[in-house]
Amino acid sequence: MEPLNKTIQKMMQGRNIAADMDQVMKQVYQDPEVRDFLTRNRDHLTKENIRRGRSKLYEFFHEKQLIKAGKATVAPGYSPQLQLVAGQIDVTYVPTQQLLERRHQEHLRHLVNSINMPRFIRRATMDDYFLDDENATVGRVAAYDAANDFIDHYQAGHFQPGLYLTGSFGVGKTYLLAATANELAKKHNVATTMVHFPSFAVEMKNSIKNNQAGEKIAAVKKSPVLMLDDIGADAMSAWVRDDVLGVILEYRMQEELPTFFSSNFSMDELEKQHLAISNQGIVEPVKAARIMERIKFLSREIEMNGENLRKKG
Ligand code: ADP
Ligand code: MG
């Protein structure tokens, strides 16, 4: 048989739990949101309903406390809400503002597709675009204004030429394109595809074997906004020029889809020094001119000048 004092101890503990619970429930019933809920629904709630809903009221109160204390909850990212379901008190969980915001940010990130682009493009914003004294060169300001203009006037189904940003290595061409893409996602919910063109060309060449080049080109060419980065950085084969670049540009011109470019070369240099000469050494000025005609239809050239920002670290 159990010693008597132990039994008493147990009884006492049991009493304490009940007493503690009463104490907690007192707090629960004093919670402004609980009170508000009970008042709002007083016509539909009997004493018995409320008694049966005690554990739900407690759950609601407890979860709110956990959230406030920054502790783990049953459904992270969701906050509890009291509800009356068929006369019974219940708790439902709705996404918190933070969760909604996080989802929205994710959605925006998914709108900007990138192929072989540097990681920094995700963080690029128009607000952070360097425009302090030493960086406010004529070319950088002009490019920034033109990009903002494009963003402001963007309308799906309404053609607007993109930008052809030219300038030396490190002036921020890629950054500005990325900031534009992120802003278009935020303001217009529009999807942009950013492609590092030289790597894409290599990928296409490797995809010929398994017949996937066509599919990939088709996906890229249809993007609502397309940005071809670093065009002309590597020598192109006639195939890449005509069957990859040419096909993409032809489609975008026909469909009047906004297209951006960045290049270390001006349009003129790109045409004469790159597009006209294939990496097999064959000179084809007429084919180069045809491609350039499309690039010119699709975009406006802006020369960005300034320091190499990569040195800034
Ligand atoms: P480009 O494409 O002209 O060669 P990038 O856009 O790659 O130049 O810019 C060079 C470097 O400078 C990148 O590492 C980029 O992160 C940084 N950079 C450029 N512009 C900005 C900016 N406005 N704010 C922050 N970093 C920038
Ligand atoms: Mg670049």
Tab-separated table of C-alpha atoms and ligand atoms in Angstrom:
chain	number	residue	atom	x	y	z
A	1	MET	CA	0.000	0.000	0.000
A	2	GLU	CA	1.118	3.537	-0.782
A	3	PRO	CA	2.229	5.630	2.182
A	4	LEU	CA	-0.477	8.056	3.125
A	5	ASN	CA	1.610	11.184	2.717
A	6	LYS	CA	2.367	10.218	-0.881
A	7	THR	CA	-1.327	9.870	-1.635
A	8	ILE	CA	-1.987	13.223	-0.105
A	9	GLN	CA	0.871	14.669	-2.084
A	10	LYS	CA	-0.689	13.339	-5.268
A	11	MET	CA	-4.065	14.715	-4.340
A	12	MET	CA	-2.511	18.036	-3.624
A	13	GLN	CA	-0.746	18.028	-6.979
A	14	GLY	CA	-4.009	17.179	-8.700
A	15	ARG	CA	-5.658	20.037	-6.889
A	16	ASN	CA	-2.855	22.335	-7.903
A	17	ILE	CA	-3.221	21.406	-11.530
A	18	ALA	CA	-6.920	22.140	-11.358
A	19	ALA	CA	-6.216	25.356	-9.524
A	20	ASP	CA	-3.518	26.295	-12.018
A	21	MET	CA	-5.889	25.551	-14.864
A	22	ASP	CA	-8.533	27.780	-13.294
A	23	GLN	CA	-5.940	30.479	-12.982
A	24	VAL	CA	-4.951	30.115	-16.633
A	25	MET	CA	-8.563	30.044	-17.795
A	26	LYS	CA	-9.142	33.263	-15.909
A	27	GLN	CA	-6.401	34.824	-18.012
A	28	VAL	CA	-7.869	33.293	-21.144
A	29	TYR	CA	-11.298	34.807	-20.446
A	30	GLN	CA	-9.668	38.171	-19.812
A	31	ASP	CA	-7.848	38.179	-23.118
A	32	PRO	CA	-9.321	41.068	-25.144
A	33	GLU	CA	-9.639	38.978	-28.292
A	34	VAL	CA	-11.343	36.133	-26.459
A	35	ARG	CA	-13.708	38.565	-24.794
A	36	ASP	CA	-14.435	40.226	-28.082
A	37	PHE	CA	-15.127	36.853	-29.691
A	38	LEU	CA	-17.462	35.771	-26.918
A	39	THR	CA	-19.298	39.082	-26.971
A	40	ARG	CA	-19.683	39.088	-30.725
A	41	ASN	CA	-21.104	35.579	-30.674
A	42	ARG	CA	-23.050	35.760	-27.458
A	43	ASP	CA	-26.355	35.125	-29.229
A	44	HIS	CA	-25.096	31.843	-30.609
A	45	LEU	CA	-23.194	30.567	-27.599
A	46	THR	CA	-24.738	28.752	-24.678
A	47	LYS	CA	-22.870	28.294	-21.392
A	48	GLU	CA	-22.438	24.656	-22.371
A	49	ASN	CA	-20.876	25.617	-25.741
A	50	ILE	CA	-18.403	27.834	-23.998
A	51	ARG	CA	-17.564	25.146	-21.469
A	52	ARG	CA	-16.974	22.633	-24.247
A	53	GLY	CA	-14.925	25.165	-26.181
A	54	ARG	CA	-12.602	25.815	-23.240
A	55	SER	CA	-9.716	23.830	-24.703
A	56	LYS	CA	-10.070	25.735	-27.973
A	57	LEU	CA	-10.066	29.057	-26.190
A	58	TYR	CA	-7.011	27.912	-24.296
A	59	GLU	CA	-5.284	26.764	-27.511
A	60	PHE	CA	-5.968	30.129	-29.086
A	61	PHE	CA	-4.576	32.002	-26.109
A	62	HIS	CA	-1.564	29.721	-25.727
A	63	GLU	CA	-0.562	29.875	-29.405
A	64	LYS	CA	-0.754	33.650	-29.330
A	65	GLN	CA	1.570	33.690	-26.337
A	66	LEU	CA	4.041	31.398	-28.059
A	67	ILE	CA	4.071	33.636	-31.124
A	68	LYS	CA	4.586	36.697	-28.954
A	69	ALA	CA	7.491	35.018	-27.187
A	70	GLY	CA	8.980	33.949	-30.517
A	71	LYS	CA	8.678	30.255	-29.590
A	72	ALA	CA	7.886	27.302	-31.829
A	73	THR	CA	4.180	26.948	-32.580
A	74	VAL	CA	2.068	24.137	-34.046
A	75	ALA	CA	1.894	25.922	-37.387
A	76	PRO	CA	4.836	28.271	-37.880
A	77	GLY	CA	3.961	31.269	-40.015
A	78	TYR	CA	0.280	31.018	-39.116
A	79	SER	CA	-1.612	32.813	-36.411
A	80	PRO	CA	-4.636	31.395	-34.577
A	81	GLN	CA	-8.120	32.782	-35.028
A	82	LEU	CA	-11.288	31.936	-33.162
A	83	GLN	CA	-14.230	30.786	-35.178
A	84	LEU	CA	-17.709	29.527	-34.600
A	85	VAL	CA	-18.295	26.382	-36.617
A	86	ALA	CA	-21.784	24.875	-36.365
A	87	GLY	CA	-22.241	26.394	-32.946
A	88	GLN	CA	-18.896	25.116	-31.672
A	89	ILE	CA	-15.854	27.184	-30.819
A	90	ASP	CA	-12.927	26.325	-33.029
A	91	VAL	CA	-9.464	27.628	-33.845
A	92	THR	CA	-8.310	28.110	-37.405
A	93	TYR	CA	-4.878	29.138	-38.520
A	94	VAL	CA	-4.358	31.940	-41.005
A	95	PRO	CA	-1.069	32.980	-42.603
A	96	THR	CA	0.669	35.804	-40.766
A	97	GLN	CA	1.587	39.047	-42.478
A	98	GLN	CA	5.229	37.945	-42.439
A	99	LEU	CA	4.398	34.662	-44.106
A	100	LEU	CA	2.351	36.431	-46.777
A	101	GLU	CA	5.200	38.857	-47.332
A	102	ARG	CA	7.712	36.020	-47.572
A	103	ARG	CA	5.508	34.189	-50.070
A	104	HIS	CA	5.133	37.362	-52.082
A	105	GLN	CA	8.921	37.807	-52.179
A	106	GLU	CA	9.306	34.201	-53.316
A	107	HIS	CA	6.706	34.730	-55.997
A	108	LEU	CA	8.624	37.782	-57.226
A	109	ARG	CA	11.864	35.809	-57.274
A	110	HIS	CA	10.213	33.115	-59.358
A	111	LEU	CA	9.138	35.711	-61.878
A	112	VAL	CA	12.773	36.426	-62.674
A	113	ASN	CA	14.149	33.329	-64.333
A	114	SER	CA	17.819	33.252	-64.959
A	115	ILE	CA	20.078	31.067	-66.986
A	116	ASN	CA	23.727	31.075	-65.948
A	117	MET	CA	23.524	34.485	-64.344
A	118	PRO	CA	25.567	35.623	-61.330
A	119	ARG	CA	23.840	35.355	-57.949
A	120	PHE	CA	23.860	39.088	-57.224
A	121	ILE	CA	21.023	39.644	-59.682
A	122	ARG	CA	18.507	38.540	-57.049
A	123	ARG	CA	19.393	41.407	-54.789
A	124	ALA	CA	19.680	44.103	-57.432
A	125	THR	CA	17.193	46.943	-56.993
A	126	MET	CA	16.674	50.287	-58.659
A	127	ASP	CA	16.868	51.912	-55.236
A	128	ASP	CA	20.367	50.565	-54.646
A	129	TYR	CA	21.661	51.501	-58.056
A	130	PHE	CA	24.782	53.599	-57.422
A	131	LEU	CA	24.116	57.192	-58.333
A	132	ASP	CA	26.393	58.992	-55.884
A	133	ASP	CA	28.671	61.730	-57.207
A	134	GLU	CA	31.492	59.652	-58.589
A	135	ASN	CA	29.113	57.137	-60.141
A	136	ALA	CA	26.661	59.619	-61.590
A	137	THR	CA	28.300	59.662	-65.007
A	138	VAL	CA	26.213	60.836	-67.946
A	139	GLY	CA	25.924	57.312	-69.292
A	140	ARG	CA	24.940	55.680	-66.017
A	141	VAL	CA	22.309	58.330	-65.308
A	142	ALA	CA	20.920	58.028	-68.844
A	143	ALA	CA	20.703	54.255	-68.537
A	144	TYR	CA	19.041	54.505	-65.149
A	145	ASP	CA	16.479	57.013	-66.430
A	146	ALA	CA	15.753	54.907	-69.495
A	147	ALA	CA	15.274	51.787	-67.371
A	148	ASN	CA	12.887	53.641	-65.063
A	149	ASP	CA	11.038	54.979	-68.046
A	150	PHE	CA	10.616	51.478	-69.374
A	151	ILE	CA	9.324	50.234	-66.021
A	152	ASP	CA	6.892	53.130	-65.673
A	153	HIS	CA	5.461	52.627	-69.144
A	154	TYR	CA	5.421	48.859	-69.196
A	155	GLN	CA	2.135	47.378	-70.295
A	156	ALA	CA	1.622	43.784	-71.331
A	157	GLY	CA	0.753	43.550	-75.007
A	158	HIS	CA	2.027	47.023	-75.718
A	159	PHE	CA	5.406	47.103	-77.432
A	160	GLN	CA	8.160	49.177	-75.982
A	161	PRO	CA	11.753	48.775	-77.132
A	162	GLY	CA	14.127	47.516	-74.455
A	163	LEU	CA	17.628	48.806	-73.811
A	164	TYR	CA	20.896	47.848	-75.377
A	165	LEU	CA	23.385	48.708	-72.655
A	166	THR	CA	26.923	49.032	-73.832
A	167	GLY	CA	30.019	49.984	-71.882
A	168	SER	CA	33.156	48.533	-70.471
A	169	PHE	CA	33.471	45.660	-68.067
A	170	GLY	CA	32.133	46.417	-64.586
A	171	VAL	CA	30.134	49.614	-65.207
A	172	GLY	CA	26.999	47.901	-63.942
A	173	LYS	CA	25.174	46.801	-67.080
A	174	THR	CA	24.158	43.436	-65.695
A	175	TYR	CA	23.197	44.997	-62.371
A	176	LEU	CA	20.896	47.499	-64.053
A	177	LEU	CA	19.231	44.803	-66.154
A	178	ALA	CA	18.656	42.713	-63.040
A	179	ALA	CA	17.262	45.666	-61.097
A	180	THR	CA	14.901	46.347	-64.002
A	181	ALA	CA	13.729	42.727	-64.030
A	182	ASN	CA	13.121	42.743	-60.261
A	183	GLU	CA	11.233	46.008	-60.480
A	184	LEU	CA	9.068	44.754	-63.351
A	185	ALA	CA	8.137	41.751	-61.222
A	186	LYS	CA	7.280	43.958	-58.257
A	187	LYS	CA	5.357	46.638	-60.110
A	188	HIS	CA	3.789	44.720	-62.974
A	189	ASN	CA	3.925	41.087	-61.907
A	190	VAL	CA	5.666	40.315	-65.181
A	191	ALA	CA	8.071	37.452	-65.798
A	192	THR	CA	11.528	38.161	-67.152
A	193	THR	CA	14.132	35.716	-68.342
A	194	MET	CA	17.763	36.753	-67.992
A	195	VAL	CA	20.206	34.757	-70.030
A	196	HIS	CA	23.982	34.930	-69.944
A	197	PHE	CA	24.234	34.604	-73.685
A	198	PRO	CA	27.745	33.127	-74.097
A	199	SER	CA	27.003	30.291	-71.638
A	200	PHE	CA	23.587	29.777	-73.165
A	201	ALA	CA	25.194	29.398	-76.588
A	202	VAL	CA	27.506	26.683	-75.269
A	203	GLU	CA	24.558	24.967	-73.603
A	204	MET	CA	22.634	25.018	-76.864
A	205	LYS	CA	25.533	23.496	-78.736
A	206	ASN	CA	25.655	20.705	-76.176
A	207	SER	CA	21.918	20.209	-76.418
A	208	ILE	CA	21.903	19.524	-80.124
A	209	LYS	CA	22.896	15.922	-79.473
A	210	ASN	CA	19.850	15.170	-77.368
A	211	ASN	CA	17.528	17.339	-79.439
A	212	GLN	CA	16.790	19.687	-76.578
A	213	ALA	CA	18.165	22.865	-78.103
A	214	GLY	CA	14.939	23.605	-79.941
A	215	GLU	CA	12.863	23.228	-76.806
A	216	LYS	CA	15.110	25.485	-74.762
A	217	ILE	CA	15.217	28.144	-77.444
A	218	ALA	CA	11.432	28.026	-77.719
A	219	ALA	CA	11.069	28.555	-73.968
A	220	VAL	CA	13.470	31.493	-73.908
A	221	LYS	CA	12.102	33.262	-76.952
A	222	LYS	CA	8.581	33.380	-75.490
A	223	SER	CA	9.453	35.048	-72.199
A	224	PRO	CA	7.316	38.208	-71.699
A	225	VAL	CA	10.538	40.145	-71.148
A	226	LEU	CA	13.900	38.775	-72.251
A	227	MET	CA	17.360	40.027	-71.357
A	228	LEU	CA	20.372	38.742	-73.232
A	229	ASP	CA	23.410	39.527	-71.145
A	230	ASP	CA	26.964	39.893	-72.395
A	231	ILE	CA	26.204	39.399	-76.015
A	232	GLY	CA	29.370	39.293	-78.091
A	233	ALA	CA	31.600	38.302	-75.159
A	234	ASP	CA	32.560	35.087	-76.958
A	235	ALA	CA	33.000	34.441	-80.635
A	236	MET	CA	29.799	32.981	-82.082
A	237	SER	CA	29.470	30.222	-84.568
A	238	ALA	CA	27.302	30.847	-87.595
A	239	TRP	CA	24.842	28.345	-86.113
A	240	VAL	CA	24.532	30.228	-82.831
A	241	ARG	CA	24.145	33.514	-84.673
A	242	ASP	CA	21.509	32.348	-87.144
A	243	ASP	CA	19.745	29.425	-85.494
A	244	VAL	CA	19.835	30.517	-81.868
A	245	LEU	CA	20.114	34.307	-81.693
A	246	GLY	CA	18.448	34.866	-85.074
A	247	VAL	CA	15.498	32.609	-84.235
A	248	ILE	CA	14.950	34.228	-80.843
A	249	LEU	CA	15.098	37.763	-82.222
A	250	GLU	CA	12.889	36.977	-85.183
A	251	TYR	CA	10.178	35.646	-82.895
A	252	ARG	CA	10.392	38.589	-80.524
A	253	MET	CA	10.210	41.067	-83.360
A	254	GLN	CA	7.157	39.359	-84.838
A	255	GLU	CA	5.477	39.160	-81.444
A	256	GLU	CA	6.707	42.603	-80.390
A	257	LEU	CA	8.090	41.362	-77.094
A	258	PRO	CA	10.387	43.626	-75.066
A	259	THR	CA	14.007	42.545	-75.241
A	260	PHE	CA	17.116	43.903	-73.546
A	261	PHE	CA	20.782	43.405	-74.271
A	262	SER	CA	24.047	44.130	-72.577
A	263	SER	CA	27.387	44.082	-74.293
A	264	ASN	CA	30.926	45.342	-73.953
A	265	PHE	CA	30.518	46.338	-77.589
A	266	SER	CA	28.498	49.062	-79.195
A	267	MET	CA	25.881	48.005	-81.746
A	268	ASP	CA	28.253	48.993	-84.501
A	269	GLU	CA	31.167	47.019	-83.091
A	270	LEU	CA	28.963	44.026	-82.432
A	271	GLU	CA	27.749	43.989	-86.013
A	272	LYS	CA	31.081	44.504	-87.744
A	273	GLN	CA	33.445	42.698	-85.426
A	274	HIS	CA	31.299	39.900	-84.070
A	275	LEU	CA	28.227	39.038	-85.988
A	276	ALA	CA	29.917	39.457	-89.361
A	277	ILE	CA	32.742	37.057	-88.555
A	278	SER	CA	31.943	33.572	-87.373
A	279	ASN	CA	34.399	31.662	-85.219
A	280	GLN	CA	35.252	29.646	-88.328
A	281	GLY	CA	36.588	32.880	-89.814
A	282	ILE	CA	33.916	33.241	-92.481
A	283	VAL	CA	32.854	36.847	-93.151
A	284	GLU	CA	29.112	37.322	-93.686
A	285	PRO	CA	28.180	41.013	-93.471
A	286	VAL	CA	24.688	40.534	-94.839
A	287	LYS	CA	23.733	38.032	-92.175
A	288	ALA	CA	25.235	40.303	-89.520
A	289	ALA	CA	23.206	43.220	-90.815
A	290	ARG	CA	19.992	41.210	-90.620
A	291	ILE	CA	20.602	40.323	-86.990
A	292	MET	CA	21.512	43.912	-86.185
A	293	GLU	CA	18.336	45.151	-87.817
A	294	ARG	CA	16.347	43.034	-85.357
A	295	ILE	CA	18.391	44.134	-82.375
A	296	LYS	CA	17.776	47.747	-83.389
A	297	PHE	CA	14.068	47.186	-83.746
A	298	LEU	CA	13.923	45.613	-80.303
A	299	SER	CA	16.130	47.982	-78.325
A	300	ARG	CA	17.689	51.412	-77.954
A	301	GLU	CA	21.417	51.756	-77.461
A	302	ILE	CA	22.729	53.519	-74.381
A	303	GLU	CA	26.370	53.849	-73.647
A	304	MET	CA	27.199	53.534	-69.965
A	305	ASN	CA	30.512	54.922	-68.913
A	306	GLY	CA	32.200	55.001	-65.546
A	307	GLU	CA	34.546	53.191	-63.274
A	308	ASN	CA	34.798	49.453	-62.905
A	309	LEU	CA	32.491	48.818	-59.944
A	310	ARG	CA	33.959	45.386	-59.322
A	311	LYS	CA	36.948	47.139	-57.783
A	312	LYS	CA	34.683	48.623	-55.117
A	313	GLY	CA	34.144	45.158	-53.682
B	1	ADP	P1	28.887	44.794	-66.081
B	1	ADP	O1	27.756	43.904	-66.379
B	1	ADP	O2	28.774	46.134	-66.728
B	1	ADP	O3	30.206	44.155	-66.377
B	1	ADP	P2	28.049	44.420	-63.363
B	1	ADP	O4	26.634	44.779	-63.466
B	1	ADP	O5	28.398	42.988	-63.325
B	1	ADP	O6	28.885	45.118	-64.527
B	1	ADP	O7	28.611	45.168	-62.096
B	1	ADP	C1	29.893	44.910	-61.586
B	1	ADP	C2	29.866	44.672	-60.104
B	1	ADP	O8	29.430	45.823	-59.439
B	1	ADP	C3	28.917	43.555	-59.705
B	1	ADP	O9	29.606	42.723	-58.773
B	1	ADP	C4	27.759	44.232	-59.067
B	1	ADP	O10	27.298	43.505	-57.932
B	1	ADP	C5	28.315	45.549	-58.637
B	1	ADP	N1	27.339	46.611	-58.878
B	1	ADP	C6	27.085	47.223	-60.028
B	1	ADP	N2	26.167	48.175	-59.872
B	1	ADP	C7	25.835	48.153	-58.578
B	1	ADP	C8	24.939	48.895	-57.773
B	1	ADP	N3	24.202	49.865	-58.265
B	1	ADP	N4	24.840	48.585	-56.478
B	1	ADP	C9	25.575	47.617	-55.961
B	1	ADP	N5	26.460	46.899	-56.650
B	1	ADP	C10	26.585	47.152	-57.946
B	2	MG	MG	27.772	41.963	-67.146
